[in-house]
Short mmCIF file of C-alpha atoms in Angstrom, two decimals:
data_model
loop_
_atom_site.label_atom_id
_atom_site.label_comp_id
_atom_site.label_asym_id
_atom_site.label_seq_id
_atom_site.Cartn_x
_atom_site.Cartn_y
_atom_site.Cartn_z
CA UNK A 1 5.43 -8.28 8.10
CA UNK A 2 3.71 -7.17 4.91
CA UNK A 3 -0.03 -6.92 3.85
CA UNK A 4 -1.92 -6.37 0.72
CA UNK A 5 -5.26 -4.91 1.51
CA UNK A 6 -7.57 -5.75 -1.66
CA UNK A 7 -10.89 -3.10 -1.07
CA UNK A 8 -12.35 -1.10 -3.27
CA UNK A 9 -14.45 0.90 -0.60
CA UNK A 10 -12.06 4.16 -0.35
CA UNK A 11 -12.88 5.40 3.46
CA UNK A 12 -12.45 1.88 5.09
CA UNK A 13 -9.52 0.94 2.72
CA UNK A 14 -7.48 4.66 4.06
CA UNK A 15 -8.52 3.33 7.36
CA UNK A 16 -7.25 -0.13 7.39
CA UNK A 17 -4.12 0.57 5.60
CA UNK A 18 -3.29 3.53 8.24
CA UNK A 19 -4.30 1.25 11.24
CA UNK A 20 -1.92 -1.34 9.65
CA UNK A 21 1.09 1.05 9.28
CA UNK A 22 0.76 2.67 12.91
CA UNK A 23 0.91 -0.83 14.14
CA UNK A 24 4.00 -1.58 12.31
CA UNK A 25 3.35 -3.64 8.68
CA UNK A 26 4.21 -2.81 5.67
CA UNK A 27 1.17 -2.03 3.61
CA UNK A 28 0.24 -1.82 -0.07
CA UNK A 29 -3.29 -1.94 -1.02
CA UNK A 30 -5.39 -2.78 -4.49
CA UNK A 31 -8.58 -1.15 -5.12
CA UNK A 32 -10.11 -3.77 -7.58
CA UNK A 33 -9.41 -7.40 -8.20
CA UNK A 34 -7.13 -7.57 -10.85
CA UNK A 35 -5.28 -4.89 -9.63
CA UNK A 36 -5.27 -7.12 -6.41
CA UNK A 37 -4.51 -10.30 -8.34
CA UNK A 38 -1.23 -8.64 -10.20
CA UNK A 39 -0.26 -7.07 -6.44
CA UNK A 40 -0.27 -10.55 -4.89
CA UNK A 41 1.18 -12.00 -7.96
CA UNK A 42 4.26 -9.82 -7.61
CA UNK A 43 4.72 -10.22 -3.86
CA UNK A 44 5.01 -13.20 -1.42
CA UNK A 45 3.02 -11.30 1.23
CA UNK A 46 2.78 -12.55 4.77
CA UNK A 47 -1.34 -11.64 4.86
CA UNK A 48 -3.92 -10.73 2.13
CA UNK A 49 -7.26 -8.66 3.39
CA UNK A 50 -9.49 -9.44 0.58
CA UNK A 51 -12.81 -7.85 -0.11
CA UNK A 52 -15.42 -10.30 -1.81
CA UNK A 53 -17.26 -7.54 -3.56
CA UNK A 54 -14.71 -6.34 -5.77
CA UNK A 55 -14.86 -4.67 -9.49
CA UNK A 56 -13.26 -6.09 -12.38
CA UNK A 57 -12.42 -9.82 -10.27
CA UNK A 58 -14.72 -10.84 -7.67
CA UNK A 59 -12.83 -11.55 -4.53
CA UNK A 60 -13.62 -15.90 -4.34
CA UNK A 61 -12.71 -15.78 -8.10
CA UNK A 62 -9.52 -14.24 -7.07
CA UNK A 63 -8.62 -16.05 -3.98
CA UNK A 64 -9.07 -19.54 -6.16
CA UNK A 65 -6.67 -18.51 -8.31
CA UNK A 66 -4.23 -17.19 -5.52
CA UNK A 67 -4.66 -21.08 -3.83
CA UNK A 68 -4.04 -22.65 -7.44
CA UNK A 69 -0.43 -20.53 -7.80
CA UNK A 70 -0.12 -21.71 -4.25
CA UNK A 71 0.41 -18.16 -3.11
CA UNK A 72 1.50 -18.24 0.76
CA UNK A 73 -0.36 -15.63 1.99
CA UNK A 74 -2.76 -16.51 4.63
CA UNK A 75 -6.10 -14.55 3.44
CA UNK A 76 -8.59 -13.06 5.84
CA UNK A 77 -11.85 -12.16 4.08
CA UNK A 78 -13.66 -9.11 4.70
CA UNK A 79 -17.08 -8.81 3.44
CA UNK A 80 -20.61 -7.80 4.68
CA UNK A 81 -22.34 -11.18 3.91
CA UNK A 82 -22.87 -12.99 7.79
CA UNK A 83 -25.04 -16.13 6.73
CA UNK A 84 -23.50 -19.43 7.75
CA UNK A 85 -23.36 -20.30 3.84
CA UNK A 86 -21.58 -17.34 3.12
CA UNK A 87 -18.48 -17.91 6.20
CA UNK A 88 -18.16 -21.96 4.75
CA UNK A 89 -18.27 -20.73 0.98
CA UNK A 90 -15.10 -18.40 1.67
CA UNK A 91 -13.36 -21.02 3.77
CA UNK A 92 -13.72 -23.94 1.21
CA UNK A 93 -12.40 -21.30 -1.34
CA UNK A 94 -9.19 -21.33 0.26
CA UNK A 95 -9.81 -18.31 3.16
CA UNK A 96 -7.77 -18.96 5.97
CA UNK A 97 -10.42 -16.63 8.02
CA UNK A 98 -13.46 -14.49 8.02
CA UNK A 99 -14.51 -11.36 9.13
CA UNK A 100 -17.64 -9.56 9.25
CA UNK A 101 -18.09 -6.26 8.39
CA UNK A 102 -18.22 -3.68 10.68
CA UNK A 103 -15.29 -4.60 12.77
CA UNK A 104 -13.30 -3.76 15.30
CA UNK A 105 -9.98 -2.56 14.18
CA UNK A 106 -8.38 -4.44 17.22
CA UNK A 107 -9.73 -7.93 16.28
CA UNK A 108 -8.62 -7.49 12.86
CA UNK A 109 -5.26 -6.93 13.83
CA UNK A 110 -5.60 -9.82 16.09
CA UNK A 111 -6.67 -11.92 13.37
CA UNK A 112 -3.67 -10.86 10.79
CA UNK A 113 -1.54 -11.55 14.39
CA UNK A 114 -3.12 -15.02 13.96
CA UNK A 115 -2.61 -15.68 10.31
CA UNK A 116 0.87 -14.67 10.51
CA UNK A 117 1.71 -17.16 13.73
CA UNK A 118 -0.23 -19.88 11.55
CA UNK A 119 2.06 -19.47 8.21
CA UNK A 120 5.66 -19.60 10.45
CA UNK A 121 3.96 -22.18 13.14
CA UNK A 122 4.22 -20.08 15.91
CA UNK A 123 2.51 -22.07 18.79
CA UNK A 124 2.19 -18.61 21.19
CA UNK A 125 2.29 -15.33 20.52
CA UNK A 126 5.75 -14.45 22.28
CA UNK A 127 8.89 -15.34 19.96
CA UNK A 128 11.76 -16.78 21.81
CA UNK A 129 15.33 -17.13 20.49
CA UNK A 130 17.71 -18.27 23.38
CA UNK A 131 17.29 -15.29 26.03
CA UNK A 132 15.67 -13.00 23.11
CA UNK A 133 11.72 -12.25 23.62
CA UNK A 134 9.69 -10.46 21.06
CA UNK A 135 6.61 -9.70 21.87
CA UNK A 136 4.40 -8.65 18.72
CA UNK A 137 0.88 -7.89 21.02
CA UNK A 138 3.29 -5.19 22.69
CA UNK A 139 6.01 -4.92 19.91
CA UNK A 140 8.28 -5.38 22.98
CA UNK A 141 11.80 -6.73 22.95
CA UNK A 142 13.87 -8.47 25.89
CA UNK A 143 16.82 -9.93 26.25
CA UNK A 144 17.74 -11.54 29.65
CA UNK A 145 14.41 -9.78 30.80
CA UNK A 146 16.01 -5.92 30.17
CA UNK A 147 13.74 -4.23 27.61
CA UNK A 148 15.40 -2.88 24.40
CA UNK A 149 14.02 -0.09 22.44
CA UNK A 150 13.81 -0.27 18.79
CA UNK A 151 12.61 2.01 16.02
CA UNK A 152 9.73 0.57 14.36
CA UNK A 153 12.34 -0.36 11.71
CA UNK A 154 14.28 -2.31 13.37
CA UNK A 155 11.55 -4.01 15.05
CA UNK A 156 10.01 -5.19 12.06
CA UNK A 157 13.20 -6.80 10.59
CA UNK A 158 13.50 -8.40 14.09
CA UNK A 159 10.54 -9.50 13.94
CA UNK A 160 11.02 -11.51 10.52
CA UNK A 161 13.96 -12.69 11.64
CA UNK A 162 12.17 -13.78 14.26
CA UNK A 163 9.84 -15.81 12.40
CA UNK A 164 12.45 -17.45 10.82
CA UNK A 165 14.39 -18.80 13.27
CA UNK A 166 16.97 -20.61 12.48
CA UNK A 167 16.95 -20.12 8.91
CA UNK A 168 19.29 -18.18 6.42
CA UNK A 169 17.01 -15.24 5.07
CA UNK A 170 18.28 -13.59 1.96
CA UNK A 171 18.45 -9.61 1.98
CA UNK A 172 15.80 -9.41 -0.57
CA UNK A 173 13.92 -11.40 1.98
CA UNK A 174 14.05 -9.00 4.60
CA UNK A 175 12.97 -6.41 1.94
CA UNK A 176 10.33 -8.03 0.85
CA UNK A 177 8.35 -8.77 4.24
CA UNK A 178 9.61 -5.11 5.92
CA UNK A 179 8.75 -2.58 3.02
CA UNK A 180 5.87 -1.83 0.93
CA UNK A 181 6.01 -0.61 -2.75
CA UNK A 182 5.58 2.94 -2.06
CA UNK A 183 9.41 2.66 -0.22
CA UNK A 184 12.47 3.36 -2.84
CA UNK A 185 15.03 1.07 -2.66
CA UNK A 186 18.41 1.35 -1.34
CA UNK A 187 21.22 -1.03 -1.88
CA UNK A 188 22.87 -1.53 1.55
CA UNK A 189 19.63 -0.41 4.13
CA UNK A 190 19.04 -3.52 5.49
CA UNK A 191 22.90 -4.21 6.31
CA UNK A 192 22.22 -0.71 8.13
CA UNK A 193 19.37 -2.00 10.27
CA UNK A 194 20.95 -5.30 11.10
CA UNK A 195 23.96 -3.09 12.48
CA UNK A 196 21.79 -1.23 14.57
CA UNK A 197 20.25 -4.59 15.53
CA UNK A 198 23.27 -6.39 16.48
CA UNK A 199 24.51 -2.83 18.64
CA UNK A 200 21.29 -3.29 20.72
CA UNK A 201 20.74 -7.00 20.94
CA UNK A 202 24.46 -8.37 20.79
CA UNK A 203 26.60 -6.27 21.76
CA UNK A 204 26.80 -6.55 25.73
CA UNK A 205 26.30 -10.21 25.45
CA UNK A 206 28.63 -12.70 24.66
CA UNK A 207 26.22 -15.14 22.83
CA UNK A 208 25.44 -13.17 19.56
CA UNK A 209 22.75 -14.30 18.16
CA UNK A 210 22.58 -12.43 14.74
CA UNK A 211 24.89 -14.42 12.22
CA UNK A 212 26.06 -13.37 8.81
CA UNK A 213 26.27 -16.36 6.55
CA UNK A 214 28.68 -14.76 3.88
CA UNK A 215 26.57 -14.12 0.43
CA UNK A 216 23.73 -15.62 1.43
CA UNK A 217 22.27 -13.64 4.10
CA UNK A 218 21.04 -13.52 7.88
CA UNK A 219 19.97 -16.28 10.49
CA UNK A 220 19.07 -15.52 14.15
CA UNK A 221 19.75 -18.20 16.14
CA UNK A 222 23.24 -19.54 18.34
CA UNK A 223 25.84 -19.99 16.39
CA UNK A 224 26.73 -23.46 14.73
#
């Protein structure tokens, strides 16, 4: 899944944007508002940490005008203001969820865990496909209960494919939601990771569950 991390603060920014990439998202990040504003515009990302004390675009004024272009991010707002006023202020700007500064960097991955259940209405945390189980607390994967090891890679375009279940997702899809900015493109990588997909999760099964819908794109699920 992919985040935009809007924060000007330098140390905590580095910090939050390394946490994030250890723990498997793709990351870019904005250090002021409009820079933030032309990131988001430019990316359907799956989460947006957004600063409200931001140079050049306060972070409400930008979030209203994320929630007017009907961006589809859900947006988790970090900021050092605690009063009640504050937390229903951010919310009934279009915040999906709040967070206090200091944090722990566990419940803020919990809470982008959270956001990104809520936008593909995910009931649990586990994602089941048939006898497939991803796990993304662990960023385990079973199938028929025997673990299967994955690069960090492949586990991330699982995981999207994951979220859409049962839908055809284009290549540029995939790209989109798996790699940040900072990654140069290549025209055939993601054909690459599905092969390595369908080698570990297909392969010794006779139920495949990744389909190729011919120039259009992916779909986990059983076939039709």
């Amino acid at each position: 899944m992919r985040v935009l991390v809007i924060e000007d603060f330098a140390p905590l920014a580095r910090a939050i944007v390394q946490g994030l990439k250890e723990s498997g998202y793709a990351v870019d990040r904005a250090q002021d508002g409009e820079e933030g504003l032309a990131s988001a515009q430019a990316c359907a990302y799956d989460v947006i940490l957004l600063d409200i004390m931001l140079p050049k675009l306060d972070g409400l004024a930008l979030l209203q005008q994320l929630r007017k272009q009907k961006h589809p991010a859900g947006v988790l707002l970090l900021t050092a203001r605690d009063t009640v006023m504050d937390r229903v202020t951010g919310l009934d700007h279009g915040a999906d969820d709040y967070l206090v500064k200091p944090f722990a960097f566990e419940e803020l991955l919990a809470r982008v865990r959270a956001l990104v259940r809520r936008r593909y209405a995910q009931r649990d945390g586990v994602l089941q496909i048939e006898d497939l189980e991803v796990n993304p607390v662990s960023r385990t994967v079973k199938r028929a209960g025997r673990p299967i090891p994955l690069s960090a890679r492949e586990y991330a375009v699982l995981e999207y494919l994951c979220a859409r279940k049962g839908h055809v997702v284009t290549r540029t899809e995939i790209w989109d939601h798996v790699y940040d900015f900072a990654t140069e493109p290549s025209s055939n990588v993601i054909d690459v990771y599905i092969g390595y997909l369908r080698k570990k999760i297909d392969a010794e099964h006779e139920m495949k569950l990744i389909q190729t819908r011919r120039g259009q794109g992916y779909v986990l699920g059983t076939p039709e």
